[in-house]
C-alpha cells in the first residue's frame, strides 16, 4: 500500500537487463529470436522493477483479445471453492500478475461454465489446472483451437502437450527419505482415488521407494469429498496398521492426521511422524508445526502463463514441458 | 481439493432458501422485485451449497459481456505489487468468487493500463479500489458510462456515488479505547500523506478521539514508498516524542513498529503498546503477536461485486453506499 518508485520505463528495464528496448519488447511478448536465458533475464528485470507493459492494447493490435483464461475444473461436477484453497489461491494471484507483466489480462473461469460459454468467451489462450483423464474441458477447448497449457501434467501426456508441473514424485521421495533418516521403518500413505495425474504419480513414487527400501507398502485410499469423511476413514484404517510415519496429500490432510493421532493417544512425532503436501502457511503454526511438501503454486502459475504467452505469440523453439522442483519444509511433526 | 457433493441445482438453492427457482434467478441476477432480506437469503443458500450459475451466457443473452472489471490504481504511477499484499489478495479472490456466484466473470486490471485500454476492454461494470482525489481512472470510466462501484469511499462522495467501505474511523476509535483501557495515556499516530480517503478518515477519527479524551495529538506523517523508508523515519520521529502506545495503518507498519521499538530498547507491550491496520495473518505469529484492525477485504470484495451486479442489471431501490464494521483483533502487543 505504499510506493517508492514512479512507474518504471521500458528503458529502465532494458538498462537493468543489459539489452535494447526492442529486445525487452520481444521478451515480454514472447516474439523474436531470443535465447531463453536472455528472455528470462529481461523478465526478471521487469519483475524486479515491477514494470507492467500497457496491457492488451498490443495484443489487440495483433488481432487477439489480450485476455487469457485460467480454468479449474479438476473435480468437475464437485463444488470446490478453489479461491479459498491456499494452493489455488496462490496460483491464481501469481498468474494474474504474470499475465499483467506480459501485457495480458487473465480471467479466472468458474468450474461450472456451460460448454457454450467455454467455446464463446473471447480468449487468446487458456491455462487449464490439473486436467483429468478424458477431461471434458480439454476436449471443448481443443475444438476452439486456441493455445492451451496444463498446470499439472495430463495423465497420458503426448509430446505435443504443453504443461507445467511440480515434480511431486521426486518431492515425495525426499519426504520418505527424511522420514527414514528420522528412524521410520513403516511409513503409511493415505491417497485419494481420483483421475488427475497427482495421485497416480505419488502412488508410483511411493511403491518404487518401498521396493528400493525393502518396506511393505501401507496404503489406504479414499474418494475425495469436501467434508473429508472419506479421508478420515482412510487415515483411521492406516493407523490401525501401526505405522511409525504417515503422510497425506491434500490441504486438510495434516490437520486430519493430527486429530487422528490425538484420538489414538499417539504423540507426534515420538509415536508417529506426520507430513502432508500443502501450501497452507498455517501448518507452520500448529502444535506441533507440520512438515509439508510445497508444490510451489506461484511458480507453476507464472511458468504456465509464460509458456502460454509464448504459444499465443507463435514463439519458436519453446520447451513445451516444464517440471519444477517441489520443496520439503521440515517442521516438528517429523523431526 | 476434494468434493463431497455433485454440483448443486437451482432447485436445491430454492429449497434451502424457501423460495421459487424464479426467485433464485432474480436474486442472483439482481433483477425482479425482491426484498433485500430475501435476496440475501438466496445468496447465502447459493454460497452454502457452492452453487455457481452458468456464467456469462445469461449476461450475454441480455446484451452484456458477462465480464466485470476490478481496478487497483490507488497509488497511480507507483509500481505496487497489489496481488502480493494480503488486503488486496483477499479482496481479489473473494470478488472473483462473488462474481462467479452471480453468473459473471471478473478480470483484474493492472494499475498501468493505458486510457485507450480502459475505454475499450469489454466490461459490463467496474469495481474501482480506493479512488483518489481527482482520480484519473474514475474520469475515464465515467466517460464510458458503465456502472462503477468504489471499494473504499471517494474522498468527496456524492449521494449518487456507489461505494462499499469499512468503517475505519469507528474501528480506530475501538483501538484507541482499547489502548486507553490498557493504561495508555499518550497514543501516537503514524499516518501516510496520501490522497485517498483512508488516511483522512483516520486522521479525523484520531483528532476527534484526542479532543474527547483530553490527549494531545502525537502525529507523524510520511509519503508512502515501497521500501518503507518514509514510514521508518516517521516512526522514529514519533518514538522520540515518548508515546506509551503507537499505531500504523499499512500492512508493514506492525513489523516496522516492532523493529523500531527494539532499536529503542522498548519492551512491547510493557514500555510501548503497538498495533496496526492490516489483514496479514502473519501478525498472529510474531513475537509478540501484534494487535491488528482487520478491514475485512473479503467482505468488501463480495459487497462491491454484489452492488455492481445490481447496478449492471438496473435493480431498483439499491442501497448505493454500504459501510461494513472493521474488526479489532487484540493480541499480546497491546494486552
XYZ file of C-alpha atoms in Angstrom:
670
model
C 0.000 0.000 0.000
C 2.976 2.251 -0.422
C 5.253 3.201 -3.219
C 8.790 4.409 -3.588
C 9.055 4.457 -7.316
C 7.379 6.178 -10.152
C 6.287 3.705 -12.849
C 9.417 2.281 -14.466
C 10.012 2.721 -18.181
C 10.901 0.152 -20.795
C 14.277 1.909 -20.968
C 14.972 1.168 -17.313
C 14.117 -2.493 -17.845
C 16.438 -2.595 -20.868
C 19.241 -0.979 -18.891
C 18.850 -3.355 -15.959
C 18.827 -6.400 -18.242
C 21.639 -5.053 -20.417
C 19.656 -5.305 -23.672
C 17.915 -2.990 -26.145
C 14.333 -1.795 -25.680
C 13.345 -3.823 -28.763
C 14.651 -6.940 -27.023
C 12.618 -6.082 -23.918
C 9.549 -5.847 -26.103
C 10.281 -9.179 -27.794
C 10.970 -10.866 -24.477
C 7.725 -9.703 -22.887
C 5.657 -10.532 -25.981
C 7.340 -13.872 -26.482
C 8.214 -12.762 -30.034
C 11.522 -12.502 -31.893
C 14.532 -14.798 -31.679
C 15.999 -14.600 -28.226
C 17.830 -17.153 -26.186
C 15.761 -18.410 -23.250
C 18.486 -17.042 -20.974
C 18.114 -13.503 -22.345
C 14.349 -13.705 -22.184
C 14.429 -14.812 -18.556
C 16.899 -12.025 -17.714
C 14.514 -9.438 -19.189
C 11.526 -10.924 -17.355
C 13.475 -10.860 -14.097
C 14.444 -7.230 -14.632
C 10.815 -6.324 -15.416
C 9.644 -8.202 -12.323
C 12.277 -6.589 -10.072
C 11.244 -3.132 -11.263
C 7.520 -4.047 -11.182
C 7.378 -2.962 -14.814
C 3.988 -3.608 -16.410
C 3.533 -3.060 -20.157
C 0.394 -1.355 -21.387
C -1.998 -4.227 -21.298
C -3.923 -5.807 -24.115
C -3.562 -2.821 -26.445
C -0.672 -4.529 -28.183
C -2.328 -7.929 -28.192
C -5.448 -6.374 -29.685
C -3.299 -4.645 -32.307
C -2.020 -8.136 -33.210
C -5.590 -9.355 -33.692
C -6.035 -11.075 -30.328
C -8.228 -10.238 -27.363
C -5.390 -9.630 -24.907
C -7.170 -11.920 -22.453
C -6.002 -15.289 -21.133
C -8.271 -17.723 -19.292
C -7.453 -19.876 -16.278
C -9.727 -22.813 -15.573
C -10.040 -25.034 -12.544
C -12.319 -27.951 -13.167
C -10.228 -30.737 -11.660
C -13.110 -32.025 -9.645
C -15.592 -31.443 -12.419
C -19.089 -31.651 -11.015
C -17.987 -31.094 -7.450
C -18.475 -27.633 -5.948
C -14.886 -26.976 -4.850
C -14.291 -23.414 -3.513
C -11.000 -23.090 -5.386
C -10.309 -19.456 -4.448
C -10.324 -20.409 -0.757
C -7.797 -23.251 -1.030
C -4.240 -21.964 -0.437
C -2.684 -23.812 -3.400
C -5.156 -22.474 -5.956
C -5.354 -19.009 -4.374
C -1.597 -18.559 -4.657
C -1.544 -19.949 -8.202
C -4.342 -17.558 -9.296
C -2.728 -14.424 -7.838
C 0.680 -15.238 -9.328
C -0.877 -16.000 -12.728
C -2.742 -12.662 -12.741
C 0.468 -10.783 -12.009
C 2.457 -12.793 -14.578
C -0.161 -12.040 -17.245
C -0.046 -8.313 -16.439
C 3.757 -8.352 -16.645
C 3.476 -9.816 -20.137
C 0.851 -7.352 -21.356
C -2.209 -9.583 -20.908
C -5.302 -9.704 -18.756
C -6.199 -13.004 -17.101
C -9.699 -14.116 -16.243
C -10.378 -16.992 -13.865
C -13.178 -19.184 -15.219
C -15.550 -20.974 -12.860
C -15.646 -24.763 -12.840
C -19.285 -24.830 -13.865
C -19.247 -22.898 -17.130
C -21.511 -24.266 -19.784
C -19.691 -25.653 -22.806
C -21.340 -22.882 -24.847
C -19.522 -20.331 -22.721
C -16.271 -22.295 -22.838
C -16.495 -22.021 -26.596
C -17.517 -18.368 -26.914
C -15.770 -16.354 -24.176
C -13.163 -14.247 -26.011
C -9.733 -15.601 -25.024
C -6.324 -15.844 -26.711
C -5.378 -18.957 -24.765
C -6.098 -20.947 -21.617
C -4.216 -22.323 -18.626
C -6.098 -25.431 -17.548
C -5.324 -26.506 -13.988
C -4.974 -30.235 -13.221
C -6.580 -31.995 -16.167
C -8.287 -35.347 -15.645
C -8.396 -38.462 -17.771
C -10.864 -37.831 -20.632
C -11.143 -34.220 -19.432
C -14.288 -32.652 -20.924
C -12.865 -29.120 -20.682
C -9.808 -30.186 -22.674
C -11.950 -31.619 -25.469
C -14.058 -28.467 -25.630
C -11.025 -26.181 -25.679
C -9.339 -28.371 -28.297
C -12.347 -27.681 -30.551
C -11.730 -23.948 -30.225
C -8.188 -24.392 -31.419
C -6.685 -21.787 -29.082
C -3.387 -22.481 -27.303
C -3.642 -24.414 -24.089
C -1.200 -25.040 -21.232
C -1.962 -27.516 -18.466
C -0.841 -26.631 -14.944
C -0.330 -30.191 -13.772
C 0.545 -32.956 -16.215
C -2.121 -34.685 -18.241
C -2.097 -38.305 -17.032
C -1.436 -39.576 -20.536
C 0.788 -36.853 -21.876
C 1.780 -36.577 -25.536
C 4.915 -34.858 -26.773
C 2.817 -32.072 -28.275
C 1.061 -31.274 -24.983
C 2.174 -28.106 -23.227
C 2.305 -28.349 -19.470
C 3.997 -27.127 -16.302
C 4.091 -29.255 -13.189
C 5.856 -29.757 -9.897
C 7.964 -32.908 -9.681
C 5.741 -34.339 -6.959
C 7.228 -37.820 -7.260
C 10.748 -36.581 -6.533
C 9.446 -34.435 -3.676
C 7.741 -37.474 -2.167
C 10.979 -39.466 -2.342
C 12.664 -36.609 -0.441
C 9.944 -36.819 2.205
C 10.191 -40.621 2.513
C 14.000 -40.424 2.814
C 13.545 -37.762 5.508
C 11.103 -39.984 7.445
C 13.530 -42.889 7.179
C 16.514 -40.843 8.332
C 14.434 -39.963 11.400
C 14.015 -43.666 12.184
C 10.710 -44.528 10.478
C 10.532 -48.096 9.205
C 6.811 -48.376 8.389
C 5.604 -45.309 6.501
C 1.917 -45.249 5.560
C 0.392 -43.427 2.564
C -3.171 -42.035 2.571
C -4.004 -41.357 -1.078
C -7.064 -40.114 -2.976
C -8.643 -42.244 -5.671
C -9.051 -39.575 -8.370
C -8.334 -39.408 -12.086
C -5.958 -36.458 -12.301
C -2.247 -37.285 -12.504
C -1.285 -36.198 -8.975
C -2.398 -39.314 -7.017
C -1.083 -41.681 -9.688
C 2.358 -40.039 -9.659
C 2.531 -40.212 -5.859
C 1.419 -43.855 -5.782
C 4.047 -44.811 -8.297
C 6.796 -42.922 -6.419
C 5.733 -44.471 -3.110
C 5.640 -48.032 -4.465
C 9.032 -47.560 -6.126
C 10.567 -46.206 -2.944
C 9.132 -49.056 -0.838
C 10.613 -51.639 -3.200
C 14.029 -49.964 -3.051
C 13.878 -49.523 0.732
C 12.536 -53.022 1.413
C 9.410 -51.731 3.150
C 5.995 -53.329 2.730
C 3.640 -50.685 1.232
C 0.967 -49.472 3.665
C -1.591 -47.653 1.508
C -5.148 -46.618 2.234
C -7.220 -44.799 -0.403
C -10.369 -42.702 -0.348
C -12.755 -40.933 -2.689
C -12.289 -37.164 -2.251
C -15.139 -35.252 -0.592
C -15.325 -31.676 0.692
C -16.136 -32.730 4.264
C -13.108 -35.015 4.499
C -15.168 -38.008 5.689
C -13.554 -40.406 3.221
C -10.048 -39.273 4.115
C -10.787 -39.548 7.859
C -11.864 -43.159 7.372
C -8.747 -43.930 5.309
C -6.495 -42.379 7.987
C -8.279 -44.447 10.638
C -7.653 -47.594 8.576
C -3.990 -46.629 8.099
C -3.408 -46.028 11.829
C -4.854 -49.457 12.652
C -1.960 -50.883 10.624
C 0.548 -49.439 13.164
C 2.711 -47.182 11.018
C 5.515 -45.093 12.567
C 5.057 -42.330 9.967
C 2.185 -41.281 7.722
C 1.602 -38.707 5.006
C -1.438 -37.172 3.285
C -1.582 -35.225 0.030
C -4.332 -32.587 0.337
C -4.510 -29.242 2.135
C -6.516 -30.595 5.062
C -4.578 -33.844 5.414
C -2.119 -32.580 8.037
C -4.905 -31.379 10.316
C -6.848 -34.627 9.867
C -3.690 -36.630 10.668
C -3.002 -34.647 13.875
C -6.614 -35.148 15.005
C -6.484 -38.876 14.338
C -3.129 -39.218 16.133
C -4.596 -37.475 19.206
C -7.625 -39.796 19.166
C -5.265 -42.768 19.132
C -3.203 -41.274 22.004
C -0.186 -41.119 19.715
C 2.329 -38.336 20.424
C 3.587 -36.608 17.252
C 6.389 -37.086 16.264
C 7.550 -39.521 19.010
C 4.978 -42.244 18.259
C 4.029 -41.129 14.764
C 5.759 -38.782 12.318
C 3.315 -36.744 10.195
C 3.530 -34.718 6.971
C 1.379 -33.594 4.053
C 1.503 -31.981 0.623
C 0.170 -28.455 1.175
C 0.856 -24.778 0.627
C -1.177 -23.621 3.620
C 1.165 -21.362 5.658
C -0.945 -22.201 8.730
C 0.926 -25.513 9.090
C 3.939 -23.604 10.445
C 1.842 -22.542 13.436
C 0.068 -25.707 14.564
C 1.057 -27.654 17.675
C 3.273 -29.313 16.629
C 4.117 -27.466 13.391
C 3.557 -29.847 10.486
C 6.141 -30.831 7.877
C 4.867 -30.038 4.395
C 5.819 -30.505 0.775
C 5.241 -27.228 -1.074
C 4.129 -27.668 -4.667
C 5.155 -24.079 -5.418
C 1.870 -22.842 -6.856
C 3.150 -19.323 -7.568
C 5.977 -20.689 -9.724
C 3.584 -23.069 -11.504
C 1.222 -20.151 -12.229
C 3.989 -17.910 -13.564
C 5.585 -20.633 -15.702
C 2.191 -21.659 -17.124
C 1.352 -18.092 -18.154
C 4.855 -17.626 -19.534
C 4.564 -20.737 -21.706
C 1.041 -19.798 -22.812
C 2.102 -16.303 -23.912
C 4.884 -17.918 -25.946
C 2.374 -20.259 -27.640
C -0.134 -17.452 -28.272
C 2.595 -15.466 -29.982
C 3.874 -18.397 -32.022
C 7.300 -18.332 -30.410
C 9.627 -20.967 -31.891
C 11.708 -23.470 -30.015
C 9.554 -23.401 -26.887
C 10.191 -26.049 -24.279
C 6.595 -27.326 -24.031
C 7.015 -29.297 -20.809
C 8.398 -27.718 -17.665
C 8.986 -29.587 -14.432
C 9.676 -27.582 -11.246
C 11.184 -28.945 -8.048
C 8.857 -29.214 -5.052
C 10.172 -28.174 -1.667
C 10.287 -30.181 1.554
C 9.670 -27.935 4.582
C 10.725 -29.909 7.634
C 8.944 -28.997 10.885
C 8.491 -30.560 14.324
C 5.835 -33.117 13.277
C 8.562 -35.241 11.659
C 11.788 -34.034 13.287
C -9.101 -30.310 -3.448
C -11.835 -32.720 -2.509
C -15.551 -32.888 -3.035
C -18.471 -34.474 -1.302
C -21.216 -33.070 -3.443
C -22.260 -33.259 -7.027
C -22.904 -29.795 -8.467
C -25.979 -28.357 -6.753
C -29.035 -27.420 -8.814
C -31.029 -24.202 -8.802
C -33.840 -26.297 -7.270
C -31.693 -27.169 -4.257
C -30.831 -23.494 -3.748
C -34.551 -22.606 -3.966
C -35.433 -25.323 -1.457
C -32.750 -24.252 1.007
C -33.804 -20.588 0.777
C -37.529 -21.452 0.842
C -38.301 -19.629 -2.425
C -39.150 -20.472 -6.036
C -36.491 -21.147 -8.684
C -37.576 -17.928 -10.462
C -36.789 -16.011 -7.276
C -33.350 -17.642 -7.106
C -32.726 -16.499 -10.658
C -33.875 -12.938 -9.872
C -31.788 -12.816 -6.710
C -28.595 -13.949 -8.419
C -29.149 -11.653 -11.412
C -30.111 -8.691 -9.260
C -33.373 -8.474 -11.261
C -37.037 -8.533 -10.241
C -38.619 -7.044 -7.135
C -37.303 -8.814 -4.093
C -36.772 -7.629 -0.574
C -33.099 -7.265 0.283
C -33.676 -9.844 3.023
C -34.939 -12.458 0.554
C -32.139 -11.702 -1.868
C -29.507 -12.123 0.822
C -31.117 -15.389 1.961
C -30.884 -16.756 -1.588
C -27.260 -15.615 -1.939
C -26.397 -17.275 1.365
C -28.064 -20.509 0.300
C -26.202 -20.420 -3.033
C -22.932 -19.728 -1.200
C -23.508 -22.507 1.359
C -24.176 -25.002 -1.429
C -21.339 -23.589 -3.566
C -23.908 -23.140 -6.334
C -22.494 -21.353 -9.371
C -24.838 -20.356 -12.201
C -23.735 -20.918 -15.767
C -21.523 -17.938 -16.234
C -21.859 -15.087 -18.660
C -24.198 -16.960 -21.028
C -27.156 -15.218 -19.446
C -25.450 -11.848 -19.259
C -24.519 -12.161 -22.918
C -28.112 -13.069 -23.728
C -29.072 -9.772 -22.062
C -26.696 -7.885 -24.340
C -23.784 -7.548 -21.907
C -20.327 -9.082 -21.917
C -20.737 -11.060 -18.705
C -17.417 -9.652 -17.529
C -16.778 -7.288 -14.608
C -13.512 -5.427 -14.105
C -11.657 -4.782 -10.864
C -9.084 -2.000 -10.855
C -6.406 -1.116 -8.347
C -4.735 2.150 -9.166
C -4.726 3.753 -5.717
C -1.087 4.590 -5.977
C -1.323 5.576 -9.605
C 2.135 5.784 -11.059
C 3.714 3.711 -8.325
C 4.519 0.082 -9.082
C 2.632 -1.537 -6.203
C 2.548 -5.378 -6.348
C -1.134 -5.486 -5.360
C -1.571 -9.248 -5.735
C 1.139 -9.825 -3.105
C -0.372 -7.554 -0.433
C -2.692 -9.538 1.878
C -5.515 -6.964 1.857
C -5.761 -6.789 -1.933
C -5.086 -10.508 -2.442
C -8.017 -11.435 -0.201
C -10.267 -8.813 -1.816
C -9.432 -10.092 -5.331
C -10.078 -13.760 -4.538
C -13.385 -13.011 -2.793
C -14.502 -10.748 -5.656
C -13.740 -13.460 -8.243
C -15.817 -15.990 -6.309
C -18.661 -13.492 -5.731
C -18.776 -12.711 -9.462
C -18.913 -16.428 -10.334
C -21.716 -16.957 -7.839
C -23.694 -14.229 -9.606
C -23.080 -15.562 -13.112
C -20.249 -13.201 -14.079
C -16.562 -13.394 -14.834
C -14.237 -10.910 -13.163
C -10.995 -9.642 -14.610
C -8.395 -7.838 -12.511
C -6.994 -4.865 -14.419
C -3.392 -3.779 -13.923
C -2.688 -0.343 -12.489
C -0.837 0.758 -15.583
C -3.411 0.254 -18.316
C -3.398 2.883 -20.997
C -6.539 5.016 -21.064
C -7.249 3.577 -24.508
C -7.470 0.123 -22.945
C -9.517 1.422 -20.021
C -12.010 2.661 -22.577
C -12.113 -0.364 -24.882
C -11.786 -3.543 -22.789
C -15.246 -5.176 -22.936
C -16.770 -4.892 -19.452
C -20.291 -4.577 -18.042
C -19.117 -2.663 -14.978
C -16.111 -1.968 -12.788
C -15.164 -2.187 -9.120
C -12.576 0.524 -8.546
C -10.494 0.001 -5.415
C -9.609 3.041 -3.264
C -10.216 6.047 -5.512
C -8.086 9.140 -5.061
C -8.954 12.809 -5.259
C -9.291 13.741 -8.957
C -8.868 10.057 -9.796
C -7.927 9.731 -13.481
C -9.352 6.210 -13.710
C -12.700 7.436 -12.417
C -12.892 10.173 -15.048
C -12.036 7.725 -17.827
C -14.576 5.180 -16.645
C -17.215 7.880 -16.246
C -16.760 8.632 -19.959
C -17.581 5.010 -20.779
C -20.831 5.290 -18.894
C -20.703 1.780 -17.439
C -21.689 1.176 -13.809
C -18.977 1.732 -11.260
C -18.640 0.796 -7.595
C -15.799 2.096 -5.455
C -14.301 -0.257 -2.868
C -13.268 2.435 -0.428
C -15.126 5.767 -0.265
C -14.348 8.553 -2.681
C -12.952 11.359 -0.512
C -15.620 13.759 -1.700
C -18.566 11.427 -2.055
C -21.826 12.441 -3.706
C -25.178 10.809 -2.984
C -25.179 9.226 -6.421
C -21.809 7.525 -5.920
C -21.907 3.799 -5.310
C -19.359 2.524 -2.813
C -18.580 -0.086 -0.188
C -16.165 0.642 2.619
C -15.061 -0.468 6.037
C -15.879 1.956 8.836
C -12.197 2.571 9.547
C -12.879 5.610 11.736
C -15.078 3.626 14.127
C -12.551 0.787 14.137
C -9.794 3.239 15.072
C -11.879 4.575 17.968
C -12.220 0.962 19.187
C -8.455 0.583 19.016
C -7.787 3.879 20.857
C -10.293 2.941 23.580
C -8.572 -0.440 23.888
C -5.137 1.231 24.255
C -6.545 3.578 26.901
C -8.208 0.771 28.861
C -4.784 -0.865 28.980
C -3.334 2.257 30.596
C -2.029 4.239 27.605
C -2.184 7.994 28.069
C -0.073 9.155 25.138
C -1.024 7.341 21.945
C 0.913 8.266 18.808
C -0.372 8.034 15.213
C 1.930 7.346 12.241
C -0.104 8.280 9.170
C 0.540 8.410 5.416
C 0.156 11.619 3.488
C -1.850 10.319 0.525
C -4.953 11.481 -1.326
C -7.262 8.501 -0.971
C -9.895 8.717 1.780
C -8.321 6.194 4.182
C -5.671 8.451 5.832
C -8.054 11.421 6.014
C -10.730 9.351 7.758
C -8.205 8.005 10.272
C -6.765 11.453 10.965
C -10.207 12.876 11.596
C -11.173 9.986 13.910
C -7.874 10.272 15.807
C -8.149 14.040 16.293
C -11.777 13.720 17.433
C -10.890 10.987 19.913
C -7.953 13.001 21.316
C -10.193 16.016 21.876
C -12.793 13.893 23.680
C -10.155 12.042 25.725
C -8.150 15.168 26.566
C -4.964 13.829 24.965
C -2.563 15.995 22.983
C -2.392 14.566 19.441
C 1.000 12.976 18.619
C 1.020 12.595 14.835
C 3.865 11.933 12.430
C 3.213 11.661 8.701
C 5.130 10.247 5.747
C 4.918 9.950 1.988
C 4.245 6.286 1.114
C 7.065 4.367 -0.556
C 7.507 0.652 -1.251
C 10.698 0.347 0.783
C 9.101 1.872 3.890
C 11.885 4.472 4.337
C 9.430 7.316 4.858
C 7.402 5.372 7.381
C 10.537 4.295 9.279
C 11.555 7.947 9.640
C 8.061 8.932 10.817
C 8.059 6.102 13.396
C 11.485 7.252 14.606
C 10.148 10.800 14.997
C 7.070 9.509 16.827
C 9.126 7.420 19.291
C 11.276 10.446 20.140
C 8.083 12.041 21.432
C 7.815 9.343 24.164
C 4.429 7.755 23.467
C 3.176 4.798 25.527
C 1.253 3.399 22.552
C 1.558 3.785 18.784
C -0.313 2.583 15.724
C 0.393 2.369 11.988
C -2.059 1.895 9.152
C -0.346 -0.166 6.427
C 0.463 -3.862 6.095
C 4.117 -3.444 7.040
C 3.537 -0.950 9.851
C 3.394 -3.501 12.670
C 6.735 -5.022 11.669
C 8.326 -1.593 11.324
C 6.999 -0.600 14.758
C 8.381 -3.766 16.426
C 11.784 -3.147 14.805
C 11.855 0.484 15.963
C 10.783 -0.450 19.493
C 13.635 -2.974 19.691
C 16.135 -0.365 18.476
C 14.934 1.974 21.241
C 15.212 -0.834 23.835
C 11.490 -0.604 24.448
C 9.723 -3.817 25.525
C 6.380 -4.362 23.792
C 3.796 -4.008 25.294
C 5.272 -3.059 28.722
C 7.005 0.133 27.554
C 5.098 0.622 24.327
C 1.796 -0.845 23.097
C 1.729 -1.473 19.323
C -0.984 -2.094 16.729
C -1.652 -1.635 13.014
C -4.366 -1.804 10.367
C -3.623 -4.982 8.433
C -5.088 -8.222 7.135
C -1.797 -10.091 7.139
C -2.416 -13.320 9.108
C 1.317 -13.391 9.883
C 0.795 -10.839 12.678
C -0.716 -13.583 14.835
C 2.661 -15.354 14.816
C 5.211 -12.630 15.519
C 6.976 -12.216 18.856
C 4.957 -10.679 20.379
C 1.831 -11.267 18.256
C 0.620 -7.873 17.008
C -2.842 -6.401 17.573
C -4.480 -5.569 14.251
C -7.560 -3.918 12.867
C -8.969 -6.072 10.066
C -10.585 -4.114 7.263
C -12.414 -7.251 6.123
C -11.274 -7.273 2.499
C -13.246 -10.397 1.580
C -16.497 -8.802 2.715
C -15.651 -5.546 0.905
C -14.957 -7.524 -2.278
C -18.193 -9.502 -2.073
C -20.357 -6.466 -1.231
C -18.759 -4.426 -4.055
C -19.467 -7.127 -6.634
C -22.967 -7.595 -5.241
C -23.744 -3.887 -5.578
C -22.163 -3.727 -9.041
C -24.250 -6.656 -10.337
C -27.345 -4.851 -9.048
C -26.368 -1.664 -10.898
C -25.484 -3.553 -14.103
C -28.927 -5.147 -14.051
C -30.757 -1.907 -13.271
C -32.077 -3.178 -9.965
C -34.302 -0.599 -8.232
C -34.062 0.596 -4.673
C -30.394 -0.305 -4.289
C -28.604 0.994 -1.226
C -25.697 2.654 -3.038
C -23.443 3.129 -0.033
C -22.522 0.244 2.220
C -20.405 0.608 5.346
C -19.043 -2.566 6.986
C -17.684 -2.817 10.535
C -13.926 -3.333 10.881
C -12.686 -5.813 13.436
C -10.227 -5.253 16.278
C -8.082 -8.348 16.849
C -6.397 -7.905 20.207
C -3.061 -9.691 20.631
C -0.123 -9.529 23.047
C 1.444 -6.366 21.568
C -1.227 -4.282 23.287
C -2.582 -6.557 26.024
